[in-house]
Tab-separated table of C-alpha atoms in Angstrom:
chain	number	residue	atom	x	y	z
A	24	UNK	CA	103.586	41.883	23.459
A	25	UNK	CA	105.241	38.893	24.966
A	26	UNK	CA	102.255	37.665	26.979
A	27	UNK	CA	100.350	36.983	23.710
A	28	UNK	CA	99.283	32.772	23.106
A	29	UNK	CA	101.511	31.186	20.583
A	30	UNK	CA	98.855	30.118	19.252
A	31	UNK	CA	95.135	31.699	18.059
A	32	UNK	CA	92.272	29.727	17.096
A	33	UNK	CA	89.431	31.433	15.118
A	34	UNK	CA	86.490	29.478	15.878
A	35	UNK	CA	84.003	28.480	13.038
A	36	UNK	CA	81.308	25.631	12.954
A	37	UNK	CA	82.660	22.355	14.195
A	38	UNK	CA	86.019	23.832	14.929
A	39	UNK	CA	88.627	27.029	14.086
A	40	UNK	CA	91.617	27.887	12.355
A	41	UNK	CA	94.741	28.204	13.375
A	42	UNK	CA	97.406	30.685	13.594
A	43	UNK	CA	100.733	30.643	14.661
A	44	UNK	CA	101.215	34.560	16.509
A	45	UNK	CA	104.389	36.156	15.675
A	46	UNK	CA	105.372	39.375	17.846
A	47	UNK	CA	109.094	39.214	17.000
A	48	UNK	CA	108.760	41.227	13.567
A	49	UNK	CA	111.254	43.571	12.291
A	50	UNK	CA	108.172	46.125	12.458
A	51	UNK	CA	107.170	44.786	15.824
A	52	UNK	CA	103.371	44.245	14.554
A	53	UNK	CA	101.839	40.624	15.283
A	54	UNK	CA	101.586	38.695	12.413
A	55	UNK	CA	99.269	35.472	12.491
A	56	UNK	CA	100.311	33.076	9.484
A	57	UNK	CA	97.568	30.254	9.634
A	58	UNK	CA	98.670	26.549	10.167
A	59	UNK	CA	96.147	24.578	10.433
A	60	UNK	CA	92.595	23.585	10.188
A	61	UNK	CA	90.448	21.824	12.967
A	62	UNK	CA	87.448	19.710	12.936
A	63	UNK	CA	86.397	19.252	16.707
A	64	UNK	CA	83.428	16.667	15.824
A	65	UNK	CA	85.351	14.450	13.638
A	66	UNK	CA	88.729	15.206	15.712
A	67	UNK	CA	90.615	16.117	12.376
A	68	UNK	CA	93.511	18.386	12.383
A	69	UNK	CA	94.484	19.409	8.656
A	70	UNK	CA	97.882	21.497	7.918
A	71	UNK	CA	96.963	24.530	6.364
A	72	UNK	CA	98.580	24.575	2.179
A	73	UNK	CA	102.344	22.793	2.427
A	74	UNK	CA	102.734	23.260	5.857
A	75	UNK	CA	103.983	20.518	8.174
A	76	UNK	CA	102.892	20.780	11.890
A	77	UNK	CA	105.700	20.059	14.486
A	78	UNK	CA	105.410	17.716	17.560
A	79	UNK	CA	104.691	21.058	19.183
A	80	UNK	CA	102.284	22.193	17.434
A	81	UNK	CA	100.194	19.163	17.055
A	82	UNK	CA	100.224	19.090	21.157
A	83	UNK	CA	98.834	22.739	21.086
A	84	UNK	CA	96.105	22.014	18.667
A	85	UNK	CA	94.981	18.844	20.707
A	86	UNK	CA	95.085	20.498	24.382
A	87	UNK	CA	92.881	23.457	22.550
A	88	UNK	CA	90.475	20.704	21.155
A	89	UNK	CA	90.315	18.931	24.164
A	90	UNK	CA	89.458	22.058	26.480
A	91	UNK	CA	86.907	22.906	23.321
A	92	UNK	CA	85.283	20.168	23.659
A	93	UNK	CA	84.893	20.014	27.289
A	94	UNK	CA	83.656	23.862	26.826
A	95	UNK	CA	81.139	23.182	24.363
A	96	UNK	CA	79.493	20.003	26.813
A	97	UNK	CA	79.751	22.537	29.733
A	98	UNK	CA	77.357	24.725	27.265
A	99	UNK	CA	75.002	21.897	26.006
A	100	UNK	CA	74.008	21.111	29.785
A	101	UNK	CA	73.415	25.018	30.500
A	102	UNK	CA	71.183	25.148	27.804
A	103	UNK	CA	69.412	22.331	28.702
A	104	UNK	CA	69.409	24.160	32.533
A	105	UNK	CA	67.883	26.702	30.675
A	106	UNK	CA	65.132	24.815	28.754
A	107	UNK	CA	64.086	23.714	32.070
A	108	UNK	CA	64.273	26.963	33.400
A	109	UNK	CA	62.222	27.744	30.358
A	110	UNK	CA	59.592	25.613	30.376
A	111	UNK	CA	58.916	26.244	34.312
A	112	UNK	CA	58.300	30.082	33.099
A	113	UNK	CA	56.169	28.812	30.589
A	114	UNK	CA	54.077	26.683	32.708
A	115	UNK	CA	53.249	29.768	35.015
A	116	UNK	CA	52.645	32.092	32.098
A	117	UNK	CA	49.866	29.550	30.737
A	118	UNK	CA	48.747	29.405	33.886
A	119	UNK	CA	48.684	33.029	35.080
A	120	UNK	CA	49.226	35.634	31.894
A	121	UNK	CA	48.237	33.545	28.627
A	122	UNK	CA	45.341	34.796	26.787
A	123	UNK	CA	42.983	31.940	25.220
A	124	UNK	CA	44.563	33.760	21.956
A	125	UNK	CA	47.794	33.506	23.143
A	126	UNK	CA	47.286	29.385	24.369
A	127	UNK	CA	45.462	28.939	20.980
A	128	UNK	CA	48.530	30.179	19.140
A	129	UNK	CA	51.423	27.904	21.056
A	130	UNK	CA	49.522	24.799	22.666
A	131	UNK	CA	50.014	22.394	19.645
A	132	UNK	CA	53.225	23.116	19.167
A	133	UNK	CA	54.091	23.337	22.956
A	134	UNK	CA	52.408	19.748	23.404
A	135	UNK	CA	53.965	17.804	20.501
A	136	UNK	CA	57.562	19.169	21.505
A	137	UNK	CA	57.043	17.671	25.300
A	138	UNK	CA	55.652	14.821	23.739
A	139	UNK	CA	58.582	14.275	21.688
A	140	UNK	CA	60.725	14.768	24.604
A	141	UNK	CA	58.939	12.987	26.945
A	142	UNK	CA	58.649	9.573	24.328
A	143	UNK	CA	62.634	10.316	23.977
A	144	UNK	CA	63.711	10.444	27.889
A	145	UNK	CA	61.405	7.662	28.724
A	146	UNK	CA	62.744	5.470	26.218
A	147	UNK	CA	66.398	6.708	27.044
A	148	UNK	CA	65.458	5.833	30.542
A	149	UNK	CA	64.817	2.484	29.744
A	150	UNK	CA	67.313	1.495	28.132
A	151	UNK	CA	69.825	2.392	30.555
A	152	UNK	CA	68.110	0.506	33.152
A	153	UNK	CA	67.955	-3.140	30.985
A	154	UNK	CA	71.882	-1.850	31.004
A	155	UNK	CA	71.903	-2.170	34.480
């Protein structure tokens, strides 16, 4: 029981709870007593009731944060791997599978949504190079 965290965080939408883990029970069961509430977006940490978080604490919640954060950008660029994965598969299944059905059914949609992009990188595009 002794290799278990000190800390657990339940992940939710824009963050987790936390739980202090307790293995040193008279019953020897693990007992989590939650401690905290974080926001990753907004970077918030909020005590959970009365509680008061210690220097130690604090440091454990902001080290999980931080490698949460870096976890969820490491995500965002695989799915946007993906997409282009995505859209290459697309591009031969238009080309070699689609029935006109099947092209009548996505096309619109397909060629507003690269639009969209397309109008968004170009214009991202440009404004990092007036940066420059």
């Amino acid at each position: 029981m002794s290799d278990l965290p000190d800390f657990y965080f339940r992940v939710r939408e824009n963050g987790a709870a936390v739980f202090r883990v307790e293995t040193e029970t008279r019953q020897r069961r693990i007992e989590m007593d939650q401690i905290a509430v974080v926001n990753v977006n907004r970077g918030e940490i909020k005590p959970h009731g009365d509680r008061v978080l210690s220097e130690a604490d604090l440091s454990a919640i902001q080290r999980w944060m931080t490698d949460r954060q870096a976890l969820l950008e490491r995500r965002d660029m695989d799915d946007i791997h993906r997409a282009i994965d995505g859209l290459n598969l697309t591009t031969h299944w238009a080309q070699s599978k689609a029935t006109d059905a099947q092209l009548d059914e996505v096309t619109d949609a397909l060629l507003l949504a690269m639009h969209d992009l397309r109008s968004v990188l170009v214009r991202k595009r440009a404004d990092r190079l007036v940066k420059k």
